[in-house]
Coordinates of C-alpha atoms (C1' of nucleotides) in Angstrom, one line a residue:
Chain A
X11 CA -37.7 -139.6 -50.4
X12 CA -34.4 -139.3 -50.6
X13 CA -33.1 -136.1 -52.5
X14 CA -29.8 -136.7 -51.9
X15 CA -28.1 -137.3 -55.4
X16 CA -24.7 -137.4 -54.3
X17 CA -23.4 -138.4 -57.6
X18 CA -22.9 -135.8 -60.3
X19 CA -25.3 -132.9 -59.5
X20 CA -26.8 -131.7 -62.4
X21 CA -24.4 -128.7 -63.7
X22 CA -26.5 -128.1 -66.9
X23 CA -25.4 -124.9 -67.3
X24 CA -23.4 -124.6 -70.3
X25 CA -22.9 -128.5 -71.4
X26 CA -23.7 -129.5 -74.9
X27 CA -25.9 -132.8 -74.6
X28 CA -23.9 -135.7 -75.6
X29 CA -25.7 -136.8 -78.6
X30 CA -25.3 -133.5 -80.2
X31 CA -21.7 -133.7 -79.8
X32 CA -21.6 -137.5 -81.2
X33 CA -23.6 -135.3 -84.7
X34 CA -21.0 -132.4 -84.8
X35 CA -18.5 -134.5 -87.2
X36 CA -21.8 -135.4 -89.2
X37 CA -22.5 -131.4 -89.9
X38 CA -19.0 -130.9 -90.3
X39 CA -18.7 -133.3 -92.8
X40 CA -21.1 -132.4 -95.0
X41 CA -20.1 -128.6 -94.5
X42 CA -16.6 -129.7 -95.7
X43 CA -18.3 -130.9 -98.9
X44 CA -20.3 -127.7 -98.9
X45 CA -17.6 -125.3 -98.4
X46 CA -15.7 -127.0 -101.3
X47 CA -18.2 -126.4 -103.8
X48 CA -18.0 -122.9 -102.5
X49 CA -21.7 -122.6 -101.5
X50 CA -21.7 -119.7 -99.2
X51 CA -24.8 -120.7 -97.3
X52 CA -27.2 -123.6 -95.9
X53 CA -30.7 -123.8 -94.6
X54 CA -31.4 -126.2 -91.6
X55 CA -33.5 -128.5 -94.6
X56 CA -30.7 -128.8 -96.7
X57 CA -27.8 -129.2 -94.4
X58 CA -29.9 -131.6 -92.4
X59 CA -30.4 -133.3 -95.7
X60 CA -27.1 -133.6 -96.7
X61 CA -26.1 -135.1 -93.0
X62 CA -28.8 -137.5 -92.8
X63 CA -30.8 -136.0 -89.7
X64 CA -34.1 -133.9 -89.7
X65 CA -33.9 -130.0 -89.7
X66 CA -35.6 -129.3 -86.3
X67 CA -32.4 -131.7 -84.7
X68 CA -29.8 -129.9 -86.4
X69 CA -31.6 -126.4 -85.6
X70 CA -31.8 -127.5 -81.9
X71 CA -28.2 -129.0 -82.0
X72 CA -26.8 -125.6 -83.3
X73 CA -29.0 -123.8 -81.1
X74 CA -26.5 -125.0 -78.1
X75 CA -23.6 -123.7 -79.8
X76 CA -25.3 -120.3 -80.0
X77 CA -27.4 -118.5 -82.8
X78 CA -25.1 -118.9 -85.7
X79 CA -27.7 -118.7 -88.5
X80 CA -29.8 -115.7 -89.9
X81 CA -33.0 -116.0 -90.2
X82 CA -34.9 -116.3 -93.1
X83 CA -31.4 -116.9 -94.9
X84 CA -29.6 -120.0 -92.9
X85 CA -26.3 -120.4 -91.9
X86 CA -23.0 -119.1 -93.4
X87 CA -21.1 -122.3 -94.3
X88 CA -17.6 -121.2 -93.5
X89 CA -18.5 -119.5 -90.1
X90 CA -19.9 -122.6 -89.3
X91 CA -17.4 -124.9 -90.2
X92 CA -15.2 -122.6 -87.9
X93 CA -17.5 -122.7 -85.2
X94 CA -17.5 -126.2 -85.3
X95 CA -14.7 -127.2 -85.9
X96 CA -13.6 -125.0 -82.5
X97 CA -16.2 -126.5 -80.8
X98 CA -14.6 -130.1 -81.4
X99 CA -11.0 -128.9 -80.4
X100 CA -10.2 -129.1 -84.2
X101 CA -9.0 -126.1 -84.7
X102 CA -5.5 -127.6 -82.7
X103 CA -3.3 -130.0 -83.7
X104 CA -3.7 -133.8 -81.8
X105 CA -0.7 -136.4 -81.8
X106 CA -2.3 -139.4 -81.5
X107 CA -0.1 -142.9 -81.5
X108 CA -1.9 -146.1 -82.7
X109 CA -0.7 -149.4 -81.1
X110 CA -1.4 -152.5 -83.1
X111 CA -0.2 -152.5 -86.4
X112 CA -1.8 -155.2 -87.6
X113 CA -4.3 -155.6 -90.2
X114 CA -6.5 -152.9 -89.1
X115 CA -4.1 -150.9 -87.6
X116 CA -2.3 -150.8 -90.7
X117 CA -5.7 -149.7 -92.7
X118 CA -6.3 -147.0 -89.8
X119 CA -2.8 -145.6 -90.3
X120 CA -3.7 -145.4 -94.1
X121 CA -6.9 -144.2 -93.5
X122 CA -6.8 -140.3 -94.5
X123 CA -9.9 -139.2 -92.4
X124 CA -7.4 -138.6 -89.5
X125 CA -5.0 -136.5 -90.6
X126 CA -7.4 -133.9 -92.6
X127 CA -9.2 -133.2 -89.4
X128 CA -6.5 -132.0 -87.1
X129 CA -5.3 -135.3 -86.3
X130 CA -1.9 -136.3 -86.5
X131 CA -0.1 -139.8 -86.4
X132 CA 2.8 -139.4 -84.1
X133 CA 3.8 -142.7 -83.6
X134 CA 2.7 -146.3 -85.0
X135 CA 4.0 -149.2 -82.3
X136 CA 3.7 -152.8 -82.5
X137 CA 5.4 -155.4 -79.8
X138 CA 6.4 -157.6 -82.9
X139 CA 10.0 -156.9 -83.8
X140 CA 9.6 -157.8 -86.8
X141 CA 7.1 -155.2 -87.6
X142 CA 9.5 -152.4 -85.6
X143 CA 10.9 -150.5 -88.7
X144 CA 8.8 -151.2 -91.4
X145 CA 6.8 -148.6 -92.9
X146 CA 3.1 -147.9 -92.6
X147 CA 1.8 -145.6 -94.4
X148 CA 4.9 -143.7 -94.4
X149 CA 5.9 -143.8 -90.9
X150 CA 7.9 -146.0 -89.3
X151 CA 6.7 -148.4 -86.8
X152 CA 8.4 -148.5 -83.4
X153 CA 8.5 -151.0 -80.8
X154 CA 6.3 -151.2 -78.0
X155 CA 9.3 -150.4 -75.2
X156 CA 9.3 -146.8 -76.2
X157 CA 5.9 -146.4 -75.4
X158 CA 6.5 -144.1 -72.8
X159 CA 8.8 -142.2 -74.2
X160 CA 6.9 -141.3 -77.2
X161 CA 4.0 -140.4 -75.8
X162 CA 6.1 -138.0 -73.6
X163 CA 7.9 -136.6 -76.0
X164 CA 5.1 -135.5 -78.3
X165 CA 2.5 -134.8 -75.9
X166 CA 0.2 -137.0 -76.9
X167 CA -3.1 -137.5 -74.9
X168 CA -5.6 -139.7 -77.2
X169 CA -4.6 -143.1 -78.2
X170 CA -5.8 -145.7 -80.4
X171 CA -5.9 -149.5 -79.4
X172 CA -5.7 -151.9 -82.6
X173 CA -4.3 -154.6 -80.9
X174 CA -5.8 -158.5 -80.4
X175 CA -8.4 -158.5 -77.4
X176 CA -6.0 -160.1 -75.0
X177 CA -2.9 -157.2 -75.5
X178 CA -5.5 -154.6 -75.2
X179 CA -6.0 -154.1 -70.9
X180 CA -2.1 -154.1 -70.8
X181 CA -1.7 -151.4 -73.4
X182 CA -4.3 -149.5 -72.4
X183 CA -2.9 -149.5 -68.7
X184 CA 0.4 -148.0 -70.0
X185 CA -0.9 -145.7 -72.3
X186 CA -2.9 -144.4 -69.2
X187 CA 0.0 -144.4 -67.0
X188 CA 2.1 -142.4 -69.4
X189 CA -0.4 -139.7 -69.6
X190 CA -2.7 -141.0 -72.4
X191 CA -6.6 -139.3 -71.3
X192 CA -8.6 -140.5 -74.5
X193 CA -8.5 -143.9 -76.1
X194 CA -10.3 -145.3 -78.8
X195 CA -10.6 -149.1 -78.6
X196 CA -10.8 -151.3 -81.9
X197 CA -10.0 -154.5 -79.7
X198 CA -13.2 -156.7 -78.6
X199 CA -12.8 -155.9 -74.8
X200 CA -14.2 -154.0 -72.2
X201 CA -11.5 -151.7 -70.7
X202 CA -11.3 -150.4 -67.5
X203 CA -9.5 -146.9 -66.8
X204 CA -9.4 -144.7 -64.2
X205 CA -11.7 -141.8 -63.8
X206 CA -10.8 -138.7 -65.9
X207 CA -10.2 -141.0 -68.8
X208 CA -12.5 -141.5 -72.0
X209 CA -12.9 -144.4 -73.6
X210 CA -15.0 -144.8 -77.1
X211 CA -15.1 -148.4 -78.6
X212 CA -15.9 -149.7 -82.0
X213 CA -16.6 -152.9 -82.6
X214 CA -17.1 -154.2 -86.3
X215 CA -18.9 -157.4 -85.1
X216 CA -21.2 -155.6 -82.7
X217 CA -22.6 -153.5 -85.5
X218 CA -23.2 -156.6 -87.5
X219 CA -25.0 -157.8 -85.3
X220 CA -27.3 -155.7 -84.5
X221 CA -28.1 -156.0 -88.0
X222 CA -28.9 -159.3 -88.0
X223 CA -31.3 -158.8 -85.5
X224 CA -33.3 -156.4 -87.4
X225 CA -33.2 -158.4 -90.5
X226 CA -34.3 -161.7 -88.7
X227 CA -37.1 -159.4 -87.4
X228 CA -38.2 -159.0 -91.3
X229 CA -37.6 -162.1 -92.4
X230 CA -40.0 -163.2 -89.4
X231 CA -42.7 -160.7 -90.1
X232 CA -46.3 -161.9 -91.3
X233 CA -45.7 -160.9 -94.8
X234 CA -42.5 -161.7 -96.3
X235 CA -40.4 -161.2 -98.9
X236 CA -40.8 -157.9 -100.3
X237 CA -38.2 -158.5 -103.1
X238 CA -36.6 -161.6 -104.3
X239 CA -34.0 -163.2 -102.1
X240 CA -35.7 -162.6 -99.2
X241 CA -38.0 -165.6 -98.1
X242 CA -36.8 -168.0 -95.1
X243 CA -33.4 -167.2 -95.2
X244 CA -32.3 -170.5 -96.4
X245 CA -29.2 -171.5 -94.8
X246 CA -28.3 -174.3 -97.2
X247 CA -25.3 -175.8 -96.1
X248 CA -23.8 -176.4 -92.7
X249 CA -25.0 -173.8 -90.5
X250 CA -23.3 -175.1 -88.0
X251 CA -24.4 -172.8 -84.8
X252 CA -21.6 -171.7 -82.3
X253 CA -24.3 -171.6 -79.4
X254 CA -25.1 -174.2 -77.0
X255 CA -28.3 -176.4 -77.7
X256 CA -31.3 -175.2 -76.2
X257 CA -32.2 -177.5 -73.7
X258 CA -28.3 -177.9 -72.4
X259 CA -29.1 -178.8 -68.9
X260 CA -25.4 -179.7 -68.2
X261 CA -23.5 -177.3 -67.0
X262 CA -20.5 -178.9 -67.7
X263 CA -19.8 -178.5 -71.4
X264 CA -16.3 -177.9 -70.4
X265 CA -14.0 -176.1 -72.7
X266 CA -15.6 -177.6 -76.3
X267 CA -12.0 -178.5 -77.7
X268 CA -11.6 -175.5 -79.6
X269 CA -8.2 -174.1 -80.1
X270 CA -9.4 -170.7 -80.3
X271 CA -7.5 -168.2 -77.8
X272 CA -10.0 -165.4 -77.2
X273 CA -12.5 -164.9 -79.0
X274 CA -11.2 -162.9 -82.1
X275 CA -8.1 -163.4 -82.9
X276 CA -6.4 -162.1 -85.5
X277 CA -3.6 -159.2 -86.3
X278 CA -0.3 -159.8 -84.9
X279 CA 0.2 -159.2 -82.3
X280 CA 1.4 -157.1 -79.4
X281 CA 1.9 -159.5 -76.5
X282 CA 2.6 -159.0 -73.0
X283 CA 5.7 -157.4 -72.3
Chain B
X6 CA -47.6 -160.6 -65.0
X7 CA -48.5 -163.9 -65.1
X8 CA -45.7 -165.6 -64.3
X9 CA -46.4 -168.4 -66.5
X10 CA -44.2 -169.6 -69.7
X11 CA -41.5 -167.4 -70.3
X12 CA -42.3 -168.1 -74.0
X13 CA -43.2 -164.8 -75.3
X14 CA -45.7 -163.1 -72.9
X15 CA -47.7 -161.2 -75.5
X16 CA -47.3 -157.5 -74.7
X17 CA -43.8 -157.4 -75.6
X18 CA -42.5 -159.9 -78.1
X19 CA -43.0 -156.8 -80.7
X20 CA -40.9 -154.0 -78.4
X21 CA -37.1 -154.8 -77.5
X22 CA -36.0 -151.1 -77.4
X23 CA -33.1 -150.4 -79.8
X24 CA -30.8 -149.3 -77.1
X25 CA -31.4 -153.0 -75.1
X26 CA -30.5 -154.2 -78.4
X27 CA -27.2 -152.8 -78.9
X28 CA -26.4 -153.9 -76.0
X29 CA -27.4 -157.6 -76.2
X30 CA -24.1 -158.4 -78.4
X31 CA -21.7 -156.8 -75.2
X32 CA -23.7 -159.3 -73.2
X33 CA -23.4 -162.0 -75.4
X34 CA -19.2 -161.2 -75.8
X35 CA -18.8 -161.3 -72.1
X36 CA -21.1 -164.4 -71.4
X37 CA -19.1 -166.3 -74.1
X38 CA -16.1 -165.6 -72.3
X39 CA -17.5 -166.7 -68.7
X40 CA -18.7 -170.1 -71.0
X41 CA -15.3 -170.5 -71.9
X42 CA -13.8 -170.6 -68.6
X43 CA -16.8 -173.1 -67.7
X44 CA -18.8 -170.6 -65.6
X45 CA -22.1 -172.2 -64.9
X46 CA -23.8 -168.8 -63.4
X47 CA -23.4 -165.3 -63.2
X48 CA -25.0 -162.4 -60.8
X49 CA -26.6 -159.2 -62.8
X50 CA -23.8 -157.7 -61.1
X51 CA -20.8 -159.8 -62.2
X52 CA -21.9 -159.7 -65.5
X53 CA -22.5 -156.3 -66.1
X54 CA -19.6 -155.5 -64.5
X55 CA -17.8 -157.6 -67.0
X56 CA -19.8 -156.0 -70.6
X57 CA -19.0 -152.9 -68.7
X58 CA -22.5 -151.4 -68.0
X59 CA -24.4 -151.4 -64.8
X60 CA -26.6 -153.9 -63.2
X61 CA -30.0 -152.2 -62.8
X62 CA -29.6 -151.6 -66.7
X63 CA -29.1 -155.3 -67.6
X64 CA -31.6 -156.9 -65.5
X65 CA -33.9 -154.2 -66.9
X66 CA -32.4 -155.4 -70.6
X67 CA -32.9 -159.0 -69.9
X68 CA -36.4 -158.2 -68.6
X69 CA -37.5 -157.6 -72.2
X70 CA -36.3 -160.9 -73.5
X71 CA -38.2 -162.9 -70.6
X72 CA -37.5 -163.9 -67.1
X73 CA -34.4 -166.2 -67.7
X74 CA -32.9 -165.8 -64.4
X75 CA -33.5 -167.2 -60.9
X76 CA -34.0 -165.2 -58.0
X77 CA -31.1 -165.5 -55.6
X78 CA -29.0 -167.0 -57.5
X79 CA -28.2 -165.3 -61.1
X80 CA -28.3 -166.5 -64.3
X81 CA -27.2 -169.6 -66.0
X82 CA -24.6 -168.5 -68.5
X83 CA -25.0 -171.1 -71.2
X84 CA -28.8 -171.1 -71.2
X85 CA -28.6 -167.1 -71.5
X86 CA -26.0 -167.3 -74.4
X87 CA -28.4 -169.1 -76.1
X88 CA -31.6 -167.0 -75.5
X89 CA -29.5 -163.8 -76.4
X90 CA -27.9 -165.5 -79.8
X91 CA -31.5 -166.8 -80.4
X92 CA -32.8 -162.7 -80.3
X93 CA -30.1 -161.1 -81.9
X94 CA -30.8 -164.3 -84.7
X95 CA -26.9 -165.3 -84.4
X96 CA -28.3 -168.8 -84.5
X97 CA -29.0 -168.8 -88.1
X98 CA -25.9 -168.6 -90.6
X99 CA -25.8 -165.3 -92.4
X100 CA -24.3 -164.8 -95.6
X101 CA -22.7 -161.5 -96.2
X102 CA -20.5 -159.6 -99.1
X103 CA -18.0 -157.2 -98.9
X104 CA -17.7 -154.8 -101.6
X105 CA -14.3 -152.4 -101.6
X106 CA -11.4 -154.9 -100.9
X107 CA -9.2 -152.2 -99.9
X108 CA -6.9 -151.6 -96.6
X109 CA -9.7 -151.2 -94.4
X110 CA -11.8 -154.1 -96.4
X111 CA -8.6 -156.4 -96.0
X112 CA -9.0 -155.6 -92.9
X113 CA -12.4 -156.7 -92.2
X114 CA -12.3 -160.0 -94.2
X115 CA -9.7 -161.0 -91.8
X116 CA -11.0 -159.9 -89.0
X117 CA -11.9 -163.2 -86.9
X118 CA -15.0 -161.4 -85.0
X119 CA -17.5 -161.8 -88.2
X120 CA -17.0 -165.3 -88.5
X121 CA -16.9 -166.2 -85.0
X122 CA -20.6 -164.9 -84.3
X123 CA -22.9 -166.8 -87.1
X124 CA -21.7 -164.4 -89.9
X125 CA -20.2 -166.1 -93.1
X126 CA -18.1 -164.4 -95.6
X127 CA -20.0 -165.5 -99.0
X128 CA -17.7 -163.2 -101.1
X129 CA -15.4 -160.6 -101.4
X130 CA -16.2 -158.0 -104.1
X131 CA -14.3 -155.3 -106.0
X132 CA -14.2 -152.6 -108.7
X133 CA -10.2 -153.2 -109.7
X134 CA -9.9 -155.8 -111.9
X135 CA -6.3 -156.0 -110.3
X136 CA -7.7 -157.4 -107.4
X137 CA -10.1 -160.1 -108.8
X138 CA -8.4 -163.7 -108.5
X139 CA -6.4 -162.5 -105.4
X140 CA -7.1 -164.0 -102.2
X141 CA -7.7 -162.2 -99.2
X142 CA -8.1 -163.8 -95.9
X143 CA -8.4 -166.9 -98.1
X144 CA -11.3 -165.8 -100.1
X145 CA -10.2 -165.1 -104.0
X146 CA -11.8 -161.7 -104.5
X147 CA -14.4 -161.3 -107.5
X148 CA -15.2 -158.9 -110.0
X149 CA -17.9 -156.1 -109.3
X150 CA -19.9 -157.3 -112.2
X151 CA -21.0 -160.4 -110.7
X152 CA -22.7 -158.6 -107.6
X153 CA -26.0 -159.4 -108.4
X154 CA -25.2 -163.0 -108.9
X155 CA -23.1 -163.1 -106.2
X156 CA -26.3 -161.9 -104.1
X157 CA -28.4 -164.1 -105.5
X158 CA -26.9 -167.3 -105.7
X159 CA -26.1 -167.2 -101.9
X160 CA -29.5 -165.4 -100.9
X161 CA -27.0 -162.7 -99.0
X162 CA -29.2 -160.1 -97.4
X163 CA -26.4 -158.0 -95.4
X164 CA -23.5 -156.2 -96.9
X165 CA -20.9 -155.0 -96.1
X166 CA -19.5 -151.2 -98.0
X167 CA -15.5 -150.7 -97.6
X168 CA -15.4 -148.6 -101.0
X169 CA -14.2 -145.0 -100.6
X170 CA -16.7 -142.5 -100.4
X171 CA -17.3 -141.7 -104.1
X172 CA -18.3 -145.1 -104.9
X173 CA -20.4 -146.2 -101.7
X174 CA -24.1 -144.8 -103.1
X175 CA -23.4 -146.9 -106.4
X176 CA -22.6 -150.0 -104.6
X177 CA -25.2 -149.2 -101.9
X178 CA -28.0 -148.6 -104.9
X179 CA -26.9 -152.0 -106.9
X180 CA -26.4 -153.8 -103.4
X181 CA -30.4 -152.8 -102.5
X182 CA -31.5 -153.3 -106.2
X183 CA -30.3 -157.4 -105.5
X184 CA -31.8 -157.7 -102.5
X185 CA -29.7 -156.8 -99.4
X186 CA -31.6 -155.3 -96.9
X187 CA -28.8 -154.6 -94.3
X188 CA -26.0 -152.7 -94.8
X189 CA -23.1 -151.8 -92.9
X190 CA -21.2 -148.5 -94.2
X191 CA -17.5 -147.9 -93.6
X192 CA -17.2 -145.4 -96.3
X193 CA -17.6 -141.9 -94.8
X194 CA -20.8 -140.4 -96.7
X195 CA -24.7 -141.0 -95.7
X196 CA -26.3 -143.5 -97.7
X197 CA -29.7 -143.1 -99.1
X198 CA -31.6 -145.8 -99.1
X199 CA -35.5 -147.2 -99.7
X200 CA -37.8 -147.7 -96.6
X201 CA -37.0 -151.3 -95.4
X202 CA -33.4 -151.2 -95.4
X203 CA -31.4 -150.8 -92.6
X204 CA -28.1 -149.1 -92.9
X205 CA -25.7 -148.8 -90.0
X206 CA -22.3 -146.7 -90.2
X207 CA -18.9 -146.7 -88.8
X208 CA -17.2 -143.7 -89.1
X209 CA -13.6 -144.0 -87.6
X210 CA -12.4 -140.4 -87.8
X211 CA -15.9 -139.7 -86.3
X212 CA -14.8 -141.0 -83.0
X213 CA -11.7 -139.0 -82.7
X214 CA -13.5 -136.1 -83.3
X215 CA -15.8 -136.9 -80.1
X216 CA -12.6 -137.8 -78.3
X217 CA -11.2 -134.5 -78.9
X218 CA -14.1 -132.8 -77.8
X219 CA -14.1 -134.3 -74.8
X220 CA -10.1 -133.8 -74.3
X221 CA -10.6 -130.1 -75.1
X222 CA -13.0 -129.7 -72.1
X223 CA -10.4 -131.4 -69.9
X224 CA -8.0 -129.2 -70.6
X225 CA -9.7 -126.3 -70.4
X226 CA -10.8 -127.2 -67.2
X227 CA -7.8 -126.5 -65.2
X228 CA -5.8 -124.0 -66.7
X229 CA -6.7 -121.8 -69.3
X230 CA -3.6 -122.1 -71.3
X231 CA -3.9 -124.4 -74.2
X232 CA -3.5 -127.9 -74.1
X233 CA 0.0 -129.0 -75.9
X234 CA 1.7 -129.2 -78.7
X235 CA 0.8 -127.2 -81.5
X236 CA -0.3 -123.8 -81.3
X237 CA -4.0 -123.0 -81.9
X238 CA -4.3 -123.0 -85.6
X239 CA -7.3 -120.7 -85.2
X240 CA -8.0 -118.8 -88.7
X241 CA -10.5 -116.6 -87.8
X242 CA -13.2 -116.1 -89.8
X243 CA -15.5 -113.5 -88.4
X244 CA -15.8 -112.2 -85.2
X245 CA -15.6 -114.3 -82.1
X246 CA -19.0 -114.7 -80.3
X247 CA -18.9 -115.0 -77.0
X248 CA -20.3 -118.4 -76.5
X249 CA -17.5 -119.6 -74.7
X250 CA -18.3 -122.1 -71.5
X251 CA -15.2 -122.3 -69.8
X252 CA -16.9 -123.5 -66.5
X253 CA -18.6 -126.6 -68.4
X254 CA -18.3 -129.4 -65.8
X255 CA -20.6 -131.1 -68.2
X256 CA -22.6 -134.4 -67.0
X257 CA -21.4 -136.2 -69.8
X258 CA -19.1 -138.7 -68.4
X259 CA -19.1 -139.5 -71.9
X260 CA -18.0 -142.7 -74.2
X261 CA -18.2 -146.1 -72.6
X262 CA -18.0 -144.8 -68.9
X263 CA -21.3 -145.8 -67.1
X264 CA -20.2 -143.6 -64.5
X265 CA -18.7 -147.0 -62.6
X266 CA -15.4 -148.1 -63.5
X267 CA -14.7 -150.9 -61.2
X268 CA -13.7 -149.8 -58.1
X269 CA -11.7 -153.1 -57.4
X270 CA -9.4 -152.2 -60.3
X271 CA -9.2 -155.5 -62.3
X272 CA -12.2 -157.2 -63.6
X273 CA -12.0 -160.8 -64.5
X274 CA -9.3 -160.9 -66.9
X275 CA -11.4 -162.8 -69.7
X276 CA -8.4 -163.4 -71.5
X277 CA -6.3 -166.5 -70.5
X278 CA -2.3 -165.0 -70.5
Chain C
dC1 C1' -30.8 -163.9 -46.7
dC2 C1' -29.9 -163.1 -52.0
dG3 C1' -30.5 -161.5 -56.3
dT4 C1' -34.2 -161.2 -59.6
dG5 C1' -38.1 -158.3 -62.0
dT6 C1' -40.3 -154.6 -62.1
dG7 C1' -43.5 -150.5 -61.8
dA8 C1' -42.4 -145.8 -61.0
dA9 C1' -39.6 -141.6 -61.2
dG10 C1' -36.2 -139.0 -63.6
dA11 C1' -33.1 -137.7 -67.1
dA12 C1' -31.8 -137.5 -71.6
dC13 C1' -32.9 -137.0 -76.6
dT14 C1' -36.7 -136.2 -80.3
dT15 C1' -40.3 -133.4 -82.5
dC16 C1' -43.6 -130.0 -82.6
dA17 C1' -45.0 -126.1 -83.5
dC18 C1' -44.7 -120.5 -83.8
dA19 C1' -42.9 -116.5 -82.1
dG20 C1' -39.3 -113.5 -83.6
dC21 C1' -36.2 -111.4 -86.7
dC22 C1' -34.3 -110.9 -91.6
Chain D
dG27 C1' -42.2 -114.2 -97.1
dG28 C1' -38.9 -117.6 -95.1
dC29 C1' -36.1 -119.4 -91.7
dT30 C1' -34.0 -119.6 -87.6
dG31 C1' -34.5 -120.3 -82.6
dT32 C1' -36.8 -122.4 -78.5
dG33 C1' -40.6 -123.2 -75.2
dA34 C1' -43.0 -127.3 -74.7
dA35 C1' -45.1 -131.4 -75.4
dG36 C1' -43.7 -136.2 -76.6
dT37 C1' -41.0 -140.2 -76.5
dT38 C1' -37.0 -143.3 -74.9
dC39 C1' -34.0 -144.4 -72.1
dT40 C1' -31.7 -144.7 -67.3
dT41 C1' -32.0 -145.3 -62.4
dC42 C1' -34.1 -146.2 -58.2
dA43 C1' -35.8 -148.9 -55.0
dC44 C1' -38.6 -152.8 -53.2
dA45 C1' -41.8 -156.6 -53.7
dC46 C1' -41.2 -161.3 -55.0
dG47 C1' -39.5 -166.2 -54.9
dG48 C1' -35.6 -169.2 -54.6

DNA sequence: CCGTGTGAAGAACTTCACAGCC
DNA sequence: GGCTGTGAAGTTCTTCACACGG
């Protein structure tokens, strides 16, 4: 019976569960909408519906923050907006840098959701000299050589990577070396970072694959076609599967032609410096 | 546990844990990279490192799929690629429609990760007449009035919503009515759908907010001093409740980390330089 | 030996249901 | 009465550790 867990002793004193933290932005968004409509208070039931969760979960989540509700009444919208904002750290200004201003990077830069939540795009950075100086979302793109200086001068601690997969790790390393300690990664690669640096990733194709899994299962149910277009998923033409053959005894399978360089190429790029 | 055929042991054909499903695309990506390098086999340890999870978890995950490994040796890369692809439903062709071809929609349409995984963009749809006919990622944008026809003719069951928040629910309703049963939602809104329809959402700003939460904690650990740039915007609403929690030191470890960050530093660099 | 595959222990998260307070 | 806040029960996910087979 080894009782010795030498890994991270449970300090469960004041920690907010990760699952709860992940839902706070959801509550915040719903509350902001209510606030804009000048709704003074909400019940857990109403707010839960607006946020797309169930009320017991919401009450439990809020209980980790403190007792901000009033029994028999509900929660004060404004007060809760403030408390959650504070808890999430959104009452301060977070300058961020975005590296890789291709299609996706540009879309992100134009996305209003950042600015409206306490995030400020301090710089857009790309490795393509042709991009440098071009305004994207009203901000001139800067060259990647200046990355360290930019981070330093702006006190940036959060970086967004929207480069092609091949460049992501290098960019990540430079960000971390320059002092960034939180990274949001849109490149389809696993980044390795030292302890103390947080990485969150958003992989567009992964979400679709998860949907496909469930979709396939629906089609395979004993009964199908709840509506119309269901059926056996009819794949009329082509459907050249990108995967290997079942039996495929051959381990050979040398690089199947395929001039691709990397699983997903797109976006102009930040290439090795 | 009968050691017999590895084909669908009755007990679990019905239940691959959701958490496992969510990781299968990760494994698939890592395996595809290995496959392109003609690596014949991998151990759970190596593959886990490449996918950014720990090996026990990976073995457990694979055990739900069946016994596809060889004790003392590891897993056959090609075979696993096929098995996972099949399990995820990627061995078939999934036509998808994307609604809302703005900045983000265009970026998604150009994203190579979809096409390379069995997904085929059957149509790009927008409500702006000015967009109609314009080619995006080589496909002419179609008008939203044709949505139902397009879905029907192409047997589409998966839709992607990249419209502004205000339009998302309406688009969603039309998609569902037309037969779509899986939706990937990029609009910052909670969609309500009937039973039987799956919705997954990707909210860019939520991820940043989660990072900010952890970032704030880091800053608060050492110094009592406020992080850096920008002073606290704190517009106090009501009395500040002493729910503080300086100690923290949560077990969070949040994000992608599984605790283990390659002690060896560099992991197989997947990408050719 | 090796590394897979897996019961079992443990941790995290969700849901229940009701006490407590307005 | 109505609704919050929360112990406790229930569920899902993760980690451990070792038997098993190549």
